[in-house]
Short mmCIF file of N, CA and C in Angstrom, two decimals:
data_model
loop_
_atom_site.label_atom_id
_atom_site.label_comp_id
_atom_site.label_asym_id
_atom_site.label_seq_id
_atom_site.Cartn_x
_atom_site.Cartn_y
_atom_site.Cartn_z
N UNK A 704 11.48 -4.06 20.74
CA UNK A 704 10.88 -4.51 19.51
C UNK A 704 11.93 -4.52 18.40
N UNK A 705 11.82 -5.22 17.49
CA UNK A 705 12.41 -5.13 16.06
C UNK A 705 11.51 -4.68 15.28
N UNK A 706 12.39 -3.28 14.98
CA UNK A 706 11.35 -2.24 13.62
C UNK A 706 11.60 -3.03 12.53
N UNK A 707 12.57 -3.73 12.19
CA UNK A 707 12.22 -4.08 10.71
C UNK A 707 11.35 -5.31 11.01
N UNK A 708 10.99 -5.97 11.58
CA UNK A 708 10.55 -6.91 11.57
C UNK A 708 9.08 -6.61 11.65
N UNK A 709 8.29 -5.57 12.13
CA UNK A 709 6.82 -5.02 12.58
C UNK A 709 6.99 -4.53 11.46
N UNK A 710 7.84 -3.82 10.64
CA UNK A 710 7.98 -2.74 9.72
C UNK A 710 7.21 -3.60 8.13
N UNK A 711 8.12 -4.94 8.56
CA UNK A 711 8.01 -5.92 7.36
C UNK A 711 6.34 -6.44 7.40
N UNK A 712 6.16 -6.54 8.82
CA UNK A 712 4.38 -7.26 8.74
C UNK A 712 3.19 -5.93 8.41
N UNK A 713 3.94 -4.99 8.60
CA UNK A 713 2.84 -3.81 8.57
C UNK A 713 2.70 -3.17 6.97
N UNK A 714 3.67 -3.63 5.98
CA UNK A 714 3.73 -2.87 4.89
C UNK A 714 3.29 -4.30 4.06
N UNK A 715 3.51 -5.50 4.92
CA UNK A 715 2.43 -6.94 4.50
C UNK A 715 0.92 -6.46 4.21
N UNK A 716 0.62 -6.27 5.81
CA UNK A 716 -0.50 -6.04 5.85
C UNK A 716 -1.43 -4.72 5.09
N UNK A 717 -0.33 -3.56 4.71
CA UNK A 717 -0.72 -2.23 4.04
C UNK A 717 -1.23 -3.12 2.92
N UNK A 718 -0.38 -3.84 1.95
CA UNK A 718 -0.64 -4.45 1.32
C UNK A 718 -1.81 -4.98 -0.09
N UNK A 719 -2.75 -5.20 1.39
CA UNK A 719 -4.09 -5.66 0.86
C UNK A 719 -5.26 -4.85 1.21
N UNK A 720 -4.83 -3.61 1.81
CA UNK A 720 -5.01 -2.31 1.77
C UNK A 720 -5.00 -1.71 0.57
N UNK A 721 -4.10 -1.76 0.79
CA UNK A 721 -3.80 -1.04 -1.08
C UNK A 721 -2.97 -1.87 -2.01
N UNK A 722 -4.02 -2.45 -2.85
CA UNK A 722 -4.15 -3.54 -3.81
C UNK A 722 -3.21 -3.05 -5.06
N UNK A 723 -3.35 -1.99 -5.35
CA UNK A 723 -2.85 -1.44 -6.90
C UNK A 723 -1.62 -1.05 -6.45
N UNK A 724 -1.26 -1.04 -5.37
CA UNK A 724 0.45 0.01 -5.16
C UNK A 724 0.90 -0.96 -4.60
N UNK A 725 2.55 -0.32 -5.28
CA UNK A 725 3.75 -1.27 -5.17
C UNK A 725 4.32 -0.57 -3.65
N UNK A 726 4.49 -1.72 -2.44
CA UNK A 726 4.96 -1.11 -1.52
C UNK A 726 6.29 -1.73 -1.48
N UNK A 727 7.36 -1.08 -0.94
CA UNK A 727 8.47 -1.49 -0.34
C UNK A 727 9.29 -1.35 0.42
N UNK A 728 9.89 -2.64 1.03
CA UNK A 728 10.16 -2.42 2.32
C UNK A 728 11.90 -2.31 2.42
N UNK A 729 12.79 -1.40 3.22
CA UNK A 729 14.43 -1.89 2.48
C UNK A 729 14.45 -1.48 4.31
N UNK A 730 15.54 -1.97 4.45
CA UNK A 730 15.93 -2.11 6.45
C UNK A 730 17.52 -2.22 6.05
N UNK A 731 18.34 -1.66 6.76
CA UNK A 731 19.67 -1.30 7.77
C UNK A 731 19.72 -1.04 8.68
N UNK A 732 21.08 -1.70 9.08
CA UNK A 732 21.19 -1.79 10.37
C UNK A 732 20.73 -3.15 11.37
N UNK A 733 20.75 -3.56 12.20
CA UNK A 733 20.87 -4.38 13.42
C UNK A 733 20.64 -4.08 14.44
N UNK A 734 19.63 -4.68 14.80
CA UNK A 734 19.63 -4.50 16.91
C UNK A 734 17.58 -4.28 16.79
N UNK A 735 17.64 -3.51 18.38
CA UNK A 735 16.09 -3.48 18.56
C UNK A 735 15.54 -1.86 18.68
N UNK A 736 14.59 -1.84 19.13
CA UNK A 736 14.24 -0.49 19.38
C UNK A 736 13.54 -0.37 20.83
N UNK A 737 13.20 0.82 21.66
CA UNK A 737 12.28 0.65 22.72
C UNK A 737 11.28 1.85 22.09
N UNK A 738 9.84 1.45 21.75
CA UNK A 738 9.03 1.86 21.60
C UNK A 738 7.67 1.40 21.54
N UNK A 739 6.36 1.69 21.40
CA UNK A 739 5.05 1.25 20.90
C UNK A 739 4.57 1.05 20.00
N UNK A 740 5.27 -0.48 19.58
CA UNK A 740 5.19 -0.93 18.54
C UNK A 740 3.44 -0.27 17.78
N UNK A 741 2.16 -0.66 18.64
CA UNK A 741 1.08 -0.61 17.87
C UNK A 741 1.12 0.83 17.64
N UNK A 742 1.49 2.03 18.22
CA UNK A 742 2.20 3.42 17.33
C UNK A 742 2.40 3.48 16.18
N UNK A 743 3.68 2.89 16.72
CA UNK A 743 4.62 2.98 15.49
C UNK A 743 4.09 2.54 14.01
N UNK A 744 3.47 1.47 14.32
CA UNK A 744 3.26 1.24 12.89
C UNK A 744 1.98 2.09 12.70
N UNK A 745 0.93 2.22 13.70
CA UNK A 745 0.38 3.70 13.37
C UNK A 745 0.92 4.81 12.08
N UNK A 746 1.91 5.08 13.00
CA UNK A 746 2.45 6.34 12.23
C UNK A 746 3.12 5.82 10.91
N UNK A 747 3.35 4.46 10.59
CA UNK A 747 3.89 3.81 9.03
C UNK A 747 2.57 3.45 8.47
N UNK A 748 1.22 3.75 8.94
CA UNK A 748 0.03 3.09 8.18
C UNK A 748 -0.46 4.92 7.66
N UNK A 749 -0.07 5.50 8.35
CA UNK A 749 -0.21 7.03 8.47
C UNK A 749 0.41 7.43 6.76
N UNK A 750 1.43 7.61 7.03
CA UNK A 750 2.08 8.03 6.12
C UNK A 750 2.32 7.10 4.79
N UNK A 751 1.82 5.84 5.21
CA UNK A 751 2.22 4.96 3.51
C UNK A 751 0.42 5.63 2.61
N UNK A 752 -0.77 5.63 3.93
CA UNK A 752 -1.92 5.98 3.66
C UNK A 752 -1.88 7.62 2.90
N UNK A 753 -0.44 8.01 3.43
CA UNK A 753 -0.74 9.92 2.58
C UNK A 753 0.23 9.38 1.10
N UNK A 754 0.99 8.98 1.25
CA UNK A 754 1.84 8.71 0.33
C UNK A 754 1.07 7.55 -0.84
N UNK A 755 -0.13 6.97 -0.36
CA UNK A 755 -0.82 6.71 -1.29
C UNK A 755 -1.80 7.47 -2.24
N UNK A 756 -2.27 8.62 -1.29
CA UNK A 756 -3.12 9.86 -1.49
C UNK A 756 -2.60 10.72 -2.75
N UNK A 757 -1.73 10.53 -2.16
CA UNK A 757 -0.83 12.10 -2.97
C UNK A 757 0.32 11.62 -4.02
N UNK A 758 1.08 10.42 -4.05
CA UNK A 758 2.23 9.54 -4.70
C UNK A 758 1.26 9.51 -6.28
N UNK A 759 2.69 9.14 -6.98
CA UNK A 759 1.97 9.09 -8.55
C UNK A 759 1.87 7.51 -8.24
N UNK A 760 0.10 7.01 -8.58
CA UNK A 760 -0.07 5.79 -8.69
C UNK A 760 0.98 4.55 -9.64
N UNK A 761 1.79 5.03 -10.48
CA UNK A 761 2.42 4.02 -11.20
C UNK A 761 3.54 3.70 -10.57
N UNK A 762 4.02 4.41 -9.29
CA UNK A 762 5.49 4.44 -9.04
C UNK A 762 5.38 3.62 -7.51
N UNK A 763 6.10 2.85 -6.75
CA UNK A 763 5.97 2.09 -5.96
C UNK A 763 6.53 3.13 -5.06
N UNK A 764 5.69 2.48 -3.33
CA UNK A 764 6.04 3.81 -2.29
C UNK A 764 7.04 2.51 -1.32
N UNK A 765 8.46 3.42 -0.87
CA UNK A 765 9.62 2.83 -0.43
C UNK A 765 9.45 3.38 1.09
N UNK A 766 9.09 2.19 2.18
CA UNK A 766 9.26 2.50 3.40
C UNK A 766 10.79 1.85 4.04
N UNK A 767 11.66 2.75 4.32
CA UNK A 767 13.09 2.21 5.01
C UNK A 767 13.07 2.40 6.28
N UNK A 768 13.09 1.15 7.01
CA UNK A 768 13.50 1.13 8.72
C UNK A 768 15.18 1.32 8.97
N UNK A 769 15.93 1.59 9.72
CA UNK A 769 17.11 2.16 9.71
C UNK A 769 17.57 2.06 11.18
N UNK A 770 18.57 1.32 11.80
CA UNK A 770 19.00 1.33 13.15
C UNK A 770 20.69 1.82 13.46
N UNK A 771 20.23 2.82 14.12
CA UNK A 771 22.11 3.11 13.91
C UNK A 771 22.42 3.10 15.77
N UNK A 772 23.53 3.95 15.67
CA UNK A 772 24.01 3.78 17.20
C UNK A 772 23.22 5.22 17.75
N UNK A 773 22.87 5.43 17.37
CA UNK A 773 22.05 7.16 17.91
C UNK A 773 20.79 6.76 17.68
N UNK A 774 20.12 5.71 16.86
CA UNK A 774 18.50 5.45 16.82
C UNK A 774 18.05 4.73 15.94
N UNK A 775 17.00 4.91 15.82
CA UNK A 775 16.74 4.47 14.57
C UNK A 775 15.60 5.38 13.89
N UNK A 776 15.04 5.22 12.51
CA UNK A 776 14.37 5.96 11.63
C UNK A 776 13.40 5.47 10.93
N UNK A 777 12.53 5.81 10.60
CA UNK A 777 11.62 5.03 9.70
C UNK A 777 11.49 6.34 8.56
N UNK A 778 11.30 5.57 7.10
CA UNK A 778 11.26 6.97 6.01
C UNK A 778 10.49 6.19 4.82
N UNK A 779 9.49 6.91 4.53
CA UNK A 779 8.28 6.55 3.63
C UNK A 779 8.74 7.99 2.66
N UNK A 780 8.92 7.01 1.45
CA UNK A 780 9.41 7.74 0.26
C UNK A 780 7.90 7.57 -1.07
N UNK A 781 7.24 8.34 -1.56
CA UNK A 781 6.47 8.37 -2.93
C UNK A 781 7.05 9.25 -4.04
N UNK A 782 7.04 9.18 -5.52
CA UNK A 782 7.22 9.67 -6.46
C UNK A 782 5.51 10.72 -6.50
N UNK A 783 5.74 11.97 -7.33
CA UNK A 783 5.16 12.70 -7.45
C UNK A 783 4.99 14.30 -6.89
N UNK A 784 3.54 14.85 -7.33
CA UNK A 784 3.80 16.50 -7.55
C UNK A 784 4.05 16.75 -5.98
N UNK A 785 5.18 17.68 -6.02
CA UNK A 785 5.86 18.05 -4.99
C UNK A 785 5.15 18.87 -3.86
N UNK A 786 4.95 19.00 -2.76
CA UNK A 786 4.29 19.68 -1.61
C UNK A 786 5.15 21.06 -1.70
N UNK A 787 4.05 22.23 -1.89
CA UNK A 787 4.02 23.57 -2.04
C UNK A 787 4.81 23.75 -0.75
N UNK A 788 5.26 25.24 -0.18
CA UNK A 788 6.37 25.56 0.49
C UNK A 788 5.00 26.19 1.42
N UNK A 789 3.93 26.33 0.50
CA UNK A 789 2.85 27.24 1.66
C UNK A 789 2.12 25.89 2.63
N UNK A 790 1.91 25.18 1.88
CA UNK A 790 1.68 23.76 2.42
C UNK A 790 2.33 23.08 3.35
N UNK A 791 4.13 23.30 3.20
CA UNK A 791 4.96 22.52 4.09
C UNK A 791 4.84 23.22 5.52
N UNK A 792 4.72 24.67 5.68
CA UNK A 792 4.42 25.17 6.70
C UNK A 792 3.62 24.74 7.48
N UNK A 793 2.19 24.46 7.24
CA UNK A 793 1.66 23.83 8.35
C UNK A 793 0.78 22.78 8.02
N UNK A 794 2.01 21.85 7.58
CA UNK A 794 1.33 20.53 7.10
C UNK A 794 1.49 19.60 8.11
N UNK A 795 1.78 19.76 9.81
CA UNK A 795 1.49 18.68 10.72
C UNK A 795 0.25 19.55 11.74
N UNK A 796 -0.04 20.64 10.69
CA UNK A 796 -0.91 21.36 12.34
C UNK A 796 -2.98 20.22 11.77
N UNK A 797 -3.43 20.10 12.85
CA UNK A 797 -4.57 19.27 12.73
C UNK A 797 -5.41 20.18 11.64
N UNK A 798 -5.66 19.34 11.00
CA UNK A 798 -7.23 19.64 10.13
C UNK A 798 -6.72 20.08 8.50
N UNK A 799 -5.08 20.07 8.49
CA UNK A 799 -4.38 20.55 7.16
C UNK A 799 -4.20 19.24 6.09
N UNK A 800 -4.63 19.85 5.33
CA UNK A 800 -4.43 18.56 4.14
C UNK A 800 -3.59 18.97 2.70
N UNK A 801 -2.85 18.13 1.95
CA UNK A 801 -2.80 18.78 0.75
C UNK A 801 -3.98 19.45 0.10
N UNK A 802 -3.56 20.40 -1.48
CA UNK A 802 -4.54 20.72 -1.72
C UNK A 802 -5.48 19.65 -2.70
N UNK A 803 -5.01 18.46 -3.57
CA UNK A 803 -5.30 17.46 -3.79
C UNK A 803 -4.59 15.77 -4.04
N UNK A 804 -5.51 15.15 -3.28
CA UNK A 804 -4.45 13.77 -3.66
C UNK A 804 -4.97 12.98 -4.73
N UNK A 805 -3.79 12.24 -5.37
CA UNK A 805 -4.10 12.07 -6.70
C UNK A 805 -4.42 10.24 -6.65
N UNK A 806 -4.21 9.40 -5.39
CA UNK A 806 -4.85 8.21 -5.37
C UNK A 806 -5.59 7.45 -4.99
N UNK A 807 -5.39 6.19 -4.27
CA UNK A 807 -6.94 5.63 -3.63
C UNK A 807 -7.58 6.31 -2.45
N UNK A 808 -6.84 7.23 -1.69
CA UNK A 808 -7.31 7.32 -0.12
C UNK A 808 -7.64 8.57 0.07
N UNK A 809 -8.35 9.13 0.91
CA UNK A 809 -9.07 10.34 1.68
C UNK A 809 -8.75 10.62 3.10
N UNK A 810 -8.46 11.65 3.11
CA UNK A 810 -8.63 12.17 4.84
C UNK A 810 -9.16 12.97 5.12
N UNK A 811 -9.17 13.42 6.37
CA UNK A 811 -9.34 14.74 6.93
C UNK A 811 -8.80 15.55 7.79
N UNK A 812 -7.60 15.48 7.67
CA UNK A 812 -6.28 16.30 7.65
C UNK A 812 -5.49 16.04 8.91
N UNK A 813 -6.23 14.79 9.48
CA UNK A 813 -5.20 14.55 10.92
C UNK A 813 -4.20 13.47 10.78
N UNK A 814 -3.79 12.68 9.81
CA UNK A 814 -2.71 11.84 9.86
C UNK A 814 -0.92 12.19 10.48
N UNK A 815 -1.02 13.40 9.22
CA UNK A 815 0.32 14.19 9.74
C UNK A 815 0.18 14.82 11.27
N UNK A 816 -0.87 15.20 11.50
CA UNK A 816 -0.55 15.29 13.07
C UNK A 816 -0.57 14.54 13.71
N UNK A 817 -1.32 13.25 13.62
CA UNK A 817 -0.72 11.94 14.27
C UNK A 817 0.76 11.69 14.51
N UNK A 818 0.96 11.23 13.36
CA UNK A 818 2.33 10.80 12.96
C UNK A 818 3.51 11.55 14.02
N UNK A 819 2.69 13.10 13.89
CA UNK A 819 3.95 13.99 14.36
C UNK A 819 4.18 13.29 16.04
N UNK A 820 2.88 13.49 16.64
CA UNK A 820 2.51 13.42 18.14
C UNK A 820 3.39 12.42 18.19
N UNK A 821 2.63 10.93 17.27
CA UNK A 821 3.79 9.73 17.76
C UNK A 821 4.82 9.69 17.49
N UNK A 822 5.67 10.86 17.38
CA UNK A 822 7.12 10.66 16.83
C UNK A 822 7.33 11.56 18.36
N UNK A 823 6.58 12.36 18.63
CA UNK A 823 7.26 13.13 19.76
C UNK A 823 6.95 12.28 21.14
N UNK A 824 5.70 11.43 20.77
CA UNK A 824 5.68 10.94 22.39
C UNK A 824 6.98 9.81 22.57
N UNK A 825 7.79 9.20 21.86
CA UNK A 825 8.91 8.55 21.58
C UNK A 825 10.06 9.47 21.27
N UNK A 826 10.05 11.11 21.68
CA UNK A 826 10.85 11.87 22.08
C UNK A 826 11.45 12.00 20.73
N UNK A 827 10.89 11.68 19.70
CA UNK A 827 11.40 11.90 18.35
C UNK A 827 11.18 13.28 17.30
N UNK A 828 10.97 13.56 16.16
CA UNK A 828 10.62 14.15 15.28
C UNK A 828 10.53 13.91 14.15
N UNK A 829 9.94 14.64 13.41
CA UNK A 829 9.41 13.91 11.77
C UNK A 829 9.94 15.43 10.73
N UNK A 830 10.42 14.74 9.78
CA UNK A 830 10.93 16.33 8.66
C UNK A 830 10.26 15.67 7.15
N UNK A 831 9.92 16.56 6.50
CA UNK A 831 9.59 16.19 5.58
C UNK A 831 10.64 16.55 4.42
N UNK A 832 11.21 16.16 3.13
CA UNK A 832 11.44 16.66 2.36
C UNK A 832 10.86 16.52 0.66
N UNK A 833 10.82 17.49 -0.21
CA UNK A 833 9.49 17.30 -1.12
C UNK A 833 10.01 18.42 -2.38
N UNK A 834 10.12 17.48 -3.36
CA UNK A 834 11.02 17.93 -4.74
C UNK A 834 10.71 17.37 -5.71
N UNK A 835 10.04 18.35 -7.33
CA UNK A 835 9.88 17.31 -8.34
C UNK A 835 10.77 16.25 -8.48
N UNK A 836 12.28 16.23 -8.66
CA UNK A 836 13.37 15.06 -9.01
C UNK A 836 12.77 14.52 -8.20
N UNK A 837 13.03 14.56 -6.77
CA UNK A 837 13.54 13.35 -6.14
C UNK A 837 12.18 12.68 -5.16
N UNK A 838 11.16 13.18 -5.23
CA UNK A 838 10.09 12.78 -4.81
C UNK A 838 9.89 13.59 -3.33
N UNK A 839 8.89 12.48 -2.59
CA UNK A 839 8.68 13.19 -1.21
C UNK A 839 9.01 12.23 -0.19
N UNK A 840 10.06 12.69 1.11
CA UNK A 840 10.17 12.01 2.17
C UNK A 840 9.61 11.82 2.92
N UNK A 841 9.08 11.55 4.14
CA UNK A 841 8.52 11.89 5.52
C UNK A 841 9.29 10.92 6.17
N UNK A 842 10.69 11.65 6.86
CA UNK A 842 11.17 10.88 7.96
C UNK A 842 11.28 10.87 9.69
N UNK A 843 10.64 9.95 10.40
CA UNK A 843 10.62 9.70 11.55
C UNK A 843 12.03 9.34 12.20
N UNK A 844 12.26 10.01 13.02
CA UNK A 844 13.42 9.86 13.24
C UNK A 844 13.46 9.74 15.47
N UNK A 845 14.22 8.53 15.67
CA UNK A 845 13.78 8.22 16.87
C UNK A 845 15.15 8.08 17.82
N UNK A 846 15.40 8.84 18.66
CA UNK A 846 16.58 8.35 19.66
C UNK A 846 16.63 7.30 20.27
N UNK A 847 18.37 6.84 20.78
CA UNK A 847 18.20 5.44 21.20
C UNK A 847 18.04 5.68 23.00
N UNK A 848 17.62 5.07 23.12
CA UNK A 848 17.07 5.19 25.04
C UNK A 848 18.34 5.71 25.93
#
């Protein structure tokens, strides 16, 4: 598959999903990937859906696809209040949610464990990083076959 290319129709389609937020899409790198595609973008509908939850509504959420010689990555970036350190602990275990999100969407606390599963059944992993400056990451990160 080509991640930027699913990457580009899926943050299309987030889109009209979510009407009021600025999504965006930025890609590096060249070549393909071997994975499940309908996953994958799973886990980018996953996380643009928390990053809508929880992101400060005025600030646009930045999804980057990324292909290098070791893999490739997918990384959903939002502006806003930073994820507590008690929170980051077991924020991929099922049924955990922030303690509030501040935009259009609702869950019930299984996305991040999605996300995680499909990053591991593609032998991958997901890290989060989460700071007033610089906002919040969630990057998927995937080996090359």
């Amino acid at each position: 598959m080509d991640p930027h290319a699913a990457i580009a129709d899926a943050i299309e389609e987030l889109g009209t999903a979510f009407p009021t937020r600025q999504l965006l899409h930025k890609s590096a790198g060249a070549g393909s990937a071997l994975g499940d595609v309908d996953r994958l973008l799973q886990l980018v509908g996953n996380l643009v859906a928390n990053a809508v939850a929880y992101g400060e509504p005025g600030r646009p959420i930045t999804v980057t696809s990324s292909i290098t010689e070791s893999g490739f990555f997918i990384a959903v970036h939002n502006f806003g209040r930073p994820i507590d350190e008690k929170t980051l602990a077991t924020l991929f275990q099922p049924m955990v949610r922030g303690e509030s999100g501040i935009g259009e969407a609702s869950s019930v606390g299984l996305g991040l464990y999605i996300v995680q599963s499909i990053a591991k059944a593609h032998g991958g992993a997901v890290t989060v990083a989460s700071s007033e400056v610089d906002g919040t990451t969630f990057t998927a990160t995937f080996p090359a076959p």
